Coordinates of C-alpha atoms in Angstrom, one line a residue:
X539 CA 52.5 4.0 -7.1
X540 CA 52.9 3.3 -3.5
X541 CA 53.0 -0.6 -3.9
X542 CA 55.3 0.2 -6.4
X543 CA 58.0 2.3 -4.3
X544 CA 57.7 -0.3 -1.6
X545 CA 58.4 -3.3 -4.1
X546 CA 61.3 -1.4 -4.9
X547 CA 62.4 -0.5 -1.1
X548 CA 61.7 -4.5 -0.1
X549 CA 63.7 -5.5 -3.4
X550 CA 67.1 -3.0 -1.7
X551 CA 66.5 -4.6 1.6
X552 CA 66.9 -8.2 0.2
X553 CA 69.8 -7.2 -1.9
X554 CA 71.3 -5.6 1.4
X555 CA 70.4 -8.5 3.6
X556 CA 72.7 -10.7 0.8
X557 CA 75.5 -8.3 0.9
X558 CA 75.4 -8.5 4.6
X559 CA 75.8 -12.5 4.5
X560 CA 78.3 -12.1 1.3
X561 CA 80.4 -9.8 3.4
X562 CA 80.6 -12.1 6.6
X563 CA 81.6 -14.5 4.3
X564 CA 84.1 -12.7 2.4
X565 CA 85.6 -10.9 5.5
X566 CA 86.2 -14.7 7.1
X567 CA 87.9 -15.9 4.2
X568 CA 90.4 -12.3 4.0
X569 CA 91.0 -12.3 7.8
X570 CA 94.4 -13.6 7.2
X571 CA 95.3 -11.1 4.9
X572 CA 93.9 -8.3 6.8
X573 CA 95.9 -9.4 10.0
X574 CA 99.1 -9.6 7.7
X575 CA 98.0 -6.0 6.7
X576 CA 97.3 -4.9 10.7
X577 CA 100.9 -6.0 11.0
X578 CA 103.0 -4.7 8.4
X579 CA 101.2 -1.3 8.6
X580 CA 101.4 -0.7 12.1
X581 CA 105.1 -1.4 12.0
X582 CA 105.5 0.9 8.8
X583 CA 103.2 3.7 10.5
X584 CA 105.7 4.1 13.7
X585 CA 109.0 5.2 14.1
X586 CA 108.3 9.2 14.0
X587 CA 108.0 12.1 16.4
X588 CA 104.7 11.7 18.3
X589 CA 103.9 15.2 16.7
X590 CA 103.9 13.3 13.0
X591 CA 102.6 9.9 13.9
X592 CA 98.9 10.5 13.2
X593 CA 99.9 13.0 10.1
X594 CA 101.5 10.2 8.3
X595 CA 99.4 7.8 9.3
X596 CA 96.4 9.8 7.8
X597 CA 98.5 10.2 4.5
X598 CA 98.9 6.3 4.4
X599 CA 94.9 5.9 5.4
X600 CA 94.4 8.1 2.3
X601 CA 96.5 6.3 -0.1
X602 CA 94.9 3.0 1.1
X603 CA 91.4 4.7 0.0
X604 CA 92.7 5.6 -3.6
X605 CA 94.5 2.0 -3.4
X606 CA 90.7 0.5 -3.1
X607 CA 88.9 2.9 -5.5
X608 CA 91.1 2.2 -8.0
X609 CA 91.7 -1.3 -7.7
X610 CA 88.0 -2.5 -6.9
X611 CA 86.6 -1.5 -10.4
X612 CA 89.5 -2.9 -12.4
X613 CA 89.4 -5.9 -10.8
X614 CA 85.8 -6.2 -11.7
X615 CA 86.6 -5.6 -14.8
X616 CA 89.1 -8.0 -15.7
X617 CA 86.9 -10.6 -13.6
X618 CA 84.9 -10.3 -16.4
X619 CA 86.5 -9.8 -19.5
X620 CA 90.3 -10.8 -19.0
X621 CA 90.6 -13.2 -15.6
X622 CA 93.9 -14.6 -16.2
X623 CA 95.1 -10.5 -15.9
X624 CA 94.3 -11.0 -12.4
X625 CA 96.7 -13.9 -11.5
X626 CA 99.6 -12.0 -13.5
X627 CA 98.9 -9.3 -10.9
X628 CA 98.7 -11.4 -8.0
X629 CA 101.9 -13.1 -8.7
X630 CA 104.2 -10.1 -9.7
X631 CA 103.0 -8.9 -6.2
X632 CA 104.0 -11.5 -4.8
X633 CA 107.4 -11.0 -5.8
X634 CA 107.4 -7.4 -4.7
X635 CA 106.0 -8.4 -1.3
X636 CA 108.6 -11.4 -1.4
X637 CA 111.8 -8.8 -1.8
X638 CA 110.0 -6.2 0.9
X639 CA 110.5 -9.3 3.4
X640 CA 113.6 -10.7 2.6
X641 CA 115.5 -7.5 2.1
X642 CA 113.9 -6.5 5.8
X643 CA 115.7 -9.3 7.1
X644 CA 119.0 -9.1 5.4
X645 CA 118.9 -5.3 6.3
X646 CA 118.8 -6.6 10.1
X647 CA 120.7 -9.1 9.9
X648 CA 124.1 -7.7 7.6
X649 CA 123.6 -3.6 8.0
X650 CA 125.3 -2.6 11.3
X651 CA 123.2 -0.5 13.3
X652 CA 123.9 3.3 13.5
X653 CA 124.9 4.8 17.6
X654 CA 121.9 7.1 18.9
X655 CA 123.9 10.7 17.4
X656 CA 123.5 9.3 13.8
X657 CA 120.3 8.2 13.9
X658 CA 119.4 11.8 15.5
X659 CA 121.4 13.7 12.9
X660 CA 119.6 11.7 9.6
X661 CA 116.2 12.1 11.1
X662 CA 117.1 16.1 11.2
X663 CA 118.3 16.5 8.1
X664 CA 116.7 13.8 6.5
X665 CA 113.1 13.9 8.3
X666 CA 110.6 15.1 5.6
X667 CA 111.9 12.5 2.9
X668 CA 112.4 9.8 5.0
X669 CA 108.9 10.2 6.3
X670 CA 107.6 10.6 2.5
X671 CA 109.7 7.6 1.8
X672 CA 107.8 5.3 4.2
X673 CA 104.8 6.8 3.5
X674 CA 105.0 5.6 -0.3
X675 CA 106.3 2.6 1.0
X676 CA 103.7 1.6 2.9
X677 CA 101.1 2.9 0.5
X678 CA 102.7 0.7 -1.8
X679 CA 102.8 -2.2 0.4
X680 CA 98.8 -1.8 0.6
X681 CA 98.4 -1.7 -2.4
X682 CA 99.6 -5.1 -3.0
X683 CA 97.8 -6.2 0.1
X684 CA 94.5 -4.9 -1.1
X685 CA 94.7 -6.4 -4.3
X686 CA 94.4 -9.6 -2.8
X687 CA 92.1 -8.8 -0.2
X688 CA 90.0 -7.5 -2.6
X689 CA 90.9 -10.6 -5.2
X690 CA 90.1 -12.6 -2.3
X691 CA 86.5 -11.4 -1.0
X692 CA 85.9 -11.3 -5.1
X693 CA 86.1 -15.2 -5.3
X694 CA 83.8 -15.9 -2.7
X695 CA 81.1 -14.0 -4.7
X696 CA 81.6 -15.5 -8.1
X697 CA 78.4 -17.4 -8.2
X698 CA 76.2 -14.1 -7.1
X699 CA 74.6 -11.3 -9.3
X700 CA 77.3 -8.2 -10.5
X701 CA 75.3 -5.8 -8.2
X702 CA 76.4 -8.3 -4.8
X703 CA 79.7 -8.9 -6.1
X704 CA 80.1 -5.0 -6.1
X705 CA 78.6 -4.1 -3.1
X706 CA 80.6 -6.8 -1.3
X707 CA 83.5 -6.2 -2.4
X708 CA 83.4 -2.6 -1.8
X709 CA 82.4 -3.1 2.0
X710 CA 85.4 -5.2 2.5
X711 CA 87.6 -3.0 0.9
X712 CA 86.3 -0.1 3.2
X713 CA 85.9 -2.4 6.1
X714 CA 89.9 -3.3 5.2
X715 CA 90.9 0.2 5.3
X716 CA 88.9 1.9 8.2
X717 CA 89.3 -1.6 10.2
X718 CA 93.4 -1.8 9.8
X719 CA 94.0 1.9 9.8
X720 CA 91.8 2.6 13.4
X721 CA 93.8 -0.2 15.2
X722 CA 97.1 1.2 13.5
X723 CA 95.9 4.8 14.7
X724 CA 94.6 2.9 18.6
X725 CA 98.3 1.2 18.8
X726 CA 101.0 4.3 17.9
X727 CA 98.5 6.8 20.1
X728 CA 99.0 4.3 23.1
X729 CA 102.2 5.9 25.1
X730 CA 100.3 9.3 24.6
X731 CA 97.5 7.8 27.0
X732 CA 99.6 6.9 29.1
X733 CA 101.1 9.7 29.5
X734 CA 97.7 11.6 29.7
X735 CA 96.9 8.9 32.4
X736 CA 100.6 9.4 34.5
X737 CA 99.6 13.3 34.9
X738 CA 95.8 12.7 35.4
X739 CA 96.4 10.6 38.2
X740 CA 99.8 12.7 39.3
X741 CA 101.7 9.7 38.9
X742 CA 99.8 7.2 41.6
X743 CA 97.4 4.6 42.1
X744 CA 96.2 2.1 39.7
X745 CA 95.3 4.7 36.7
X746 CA 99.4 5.3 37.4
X747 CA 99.7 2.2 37.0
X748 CA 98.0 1.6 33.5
X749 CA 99.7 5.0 31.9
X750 CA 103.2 3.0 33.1
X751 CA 102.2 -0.1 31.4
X752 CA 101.2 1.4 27.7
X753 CA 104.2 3.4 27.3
X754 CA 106.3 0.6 28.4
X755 CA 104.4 -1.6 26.4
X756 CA 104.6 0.2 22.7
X757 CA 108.1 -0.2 21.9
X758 CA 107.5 -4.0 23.0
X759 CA 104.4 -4.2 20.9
X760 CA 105.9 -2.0 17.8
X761 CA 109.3 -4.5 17.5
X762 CA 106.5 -7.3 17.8
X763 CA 104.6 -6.0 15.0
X764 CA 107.5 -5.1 13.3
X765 CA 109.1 -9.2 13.1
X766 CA 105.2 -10.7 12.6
X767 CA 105.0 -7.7 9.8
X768 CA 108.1 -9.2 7.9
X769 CA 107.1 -12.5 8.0
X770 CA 103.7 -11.9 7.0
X771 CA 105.0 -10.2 3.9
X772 CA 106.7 -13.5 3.3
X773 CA 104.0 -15.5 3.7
X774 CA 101.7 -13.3 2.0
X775 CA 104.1 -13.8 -0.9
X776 CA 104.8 -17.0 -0.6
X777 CA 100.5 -18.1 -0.2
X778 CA 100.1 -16.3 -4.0
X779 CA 102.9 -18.3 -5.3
X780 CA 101.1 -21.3 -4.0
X781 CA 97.7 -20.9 -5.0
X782 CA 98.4 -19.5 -8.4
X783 CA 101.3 -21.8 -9.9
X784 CA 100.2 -25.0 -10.5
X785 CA 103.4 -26.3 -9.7
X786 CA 104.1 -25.1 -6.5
X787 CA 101.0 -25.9 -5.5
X788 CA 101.6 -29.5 -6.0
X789 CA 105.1 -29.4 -4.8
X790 CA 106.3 -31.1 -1.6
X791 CA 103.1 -32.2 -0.8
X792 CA 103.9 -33.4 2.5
X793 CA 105.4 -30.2 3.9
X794 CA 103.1 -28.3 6.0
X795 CA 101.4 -25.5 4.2
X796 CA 103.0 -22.9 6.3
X797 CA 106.5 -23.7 6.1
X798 CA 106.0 -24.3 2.3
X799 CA 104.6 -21.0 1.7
X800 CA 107.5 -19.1 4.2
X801 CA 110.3 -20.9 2.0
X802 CA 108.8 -19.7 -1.3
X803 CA 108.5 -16.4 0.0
X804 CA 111.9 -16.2 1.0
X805 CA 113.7 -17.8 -2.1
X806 CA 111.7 -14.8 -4.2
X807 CA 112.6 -12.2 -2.3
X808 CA 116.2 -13.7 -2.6
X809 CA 116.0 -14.1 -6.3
X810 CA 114.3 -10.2 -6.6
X811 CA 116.8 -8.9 -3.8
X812 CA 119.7 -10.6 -6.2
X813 CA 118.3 -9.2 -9.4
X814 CA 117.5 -5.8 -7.9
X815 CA 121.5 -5.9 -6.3
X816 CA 122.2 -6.2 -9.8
X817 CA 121.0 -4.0 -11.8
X818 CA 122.3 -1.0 -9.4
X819 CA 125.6 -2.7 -9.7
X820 CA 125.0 -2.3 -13.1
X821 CA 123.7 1.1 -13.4
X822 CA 126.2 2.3 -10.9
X823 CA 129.0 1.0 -13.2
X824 CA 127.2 2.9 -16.3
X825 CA 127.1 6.2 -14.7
X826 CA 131.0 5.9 -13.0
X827 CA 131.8 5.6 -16.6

């Protein structure tokens, strides 16, 4: 009996000790992704009163979790009894992430930017549903990034047992959220700190001197996030247009990767953003009638 239950107990710890190396593996091959994530999430997770920043930041944490839970086991699923399922996926992602990009930058670039008393007046009457609307948003958002995180970290298990291709995919999923999520929560909590750190220290010396530097530097690093969050959407887009259609992936072969991948990604979200146009127009027209 006792040789027995430590057979079984040295039979978990082997299993564990190939998850562990699986993991490594797989969290190498998603770093990308998971930086893209880092980006585009700390950019959508800002922009609210400091009293609401960790509220809807927790709201978006728990969406990613129910993101994960219910994309892990499907994915698993079709893995094994439907893969090309996966790449349809994958690709009408990319489109959505494409258009989440490219309508960013056309927003920027062609919307004129409202003076200081109507930006205070539509976050006062409009507070609660804007802040639902980025929280869906970015849930959203996740959920296309964690389908190819988890697509991803699925690929470079194939060749293992089911039980290691569950377990590691699972720890990189919650590794993904808790990972991404923390630093978003570390980054929009910085000018609190320092403010904590300007009164601790009465406003002198070189603790002063810190607190000045994070509140100065979180708008910097928010407008940062917010341009390398954009153009990781494209390029998230963009790098599943590549690797899934044959085509594309052949095409201009002697274009660097990069550049081939950001011009994909931002003819989709062009084509969505003209389709999407569209159909409003359309509608619109429908309902003036």
């Amino acid at each position: 009996m006792a040789s027995g239950f430590f057979a079984i107990l040295d039979d978990i710890a082997a299993l564990m000790d190939d998850v562990s190396v699986a993991a490594k593996i797989a969290t190498r091959k998603t770093a990308g992704i998971l930086g893209d994530d880092l980006a585009v999430n700390a950019e959508k997770a800002t922009g609210f009163l400091a009293s609401r920043e960790i509220p809807v930041l927790w709201a978006i944490t728990k969406g990613s979790f129910v993101n994960k839970i219910i994309i892990v086991p499907i994915a698993l699923l079709l893995n094994a009894f439907f893969p090309i399922a996966i790449k349809i996926i994958l690709i009408l992602g990319g489109f959505f992430l494409a258009y989440e990009g490219v309508e960013k930058i056309i927003e920027y670039f062609f919307h004129r930017k409202k003076a200081d008393h109507e930006v205070i007046t539509a976050v006062k009457q409009d507070g609660i549903e804007a802040e639902k609307a980025k929280v869906k948003s970015a849930v959203m958002t996740d959920f296309i990034l964690s389908i190819e995180i988890v697509i991803i970290a699925l690929g470079s298990v194939l060749e293992k047992s089911l039980p290691i291709q569950i377990l590691t995919v699972s720890v990189v999923a919650l590794l993904a959220t808790v990972g991404v999520y923390g630093i978003v929560a570390i980054i929009v909590r910085m000018d609190d700190a320092g403010h904590k750190l300007i009164k601790r220290s009465s406003d002198k010396g070189f603790v002063a001197l810190i607190g000045h530097l994070l509140v100065k530097s979180l708008p910097v690093i928010i407008r940062i996030l917010g341009v390398v969050g954009t153009i990781a959407l494209i390029l998230v887009s963009g790098g599943i247009f590549v690797h899934n259609i044959e085509f594309l992936h052949h095409l201009l072969p002697s274009i660097p990767l990069i550049i081939k991948e950001f011009g994909i990604g931002v003819l989709a979200g062009l084509i969505v953003f003209a389709v999407v146009k569209l159909c409003k127009v359309i509608l619109s027209s429908l309902k003036s009638r």
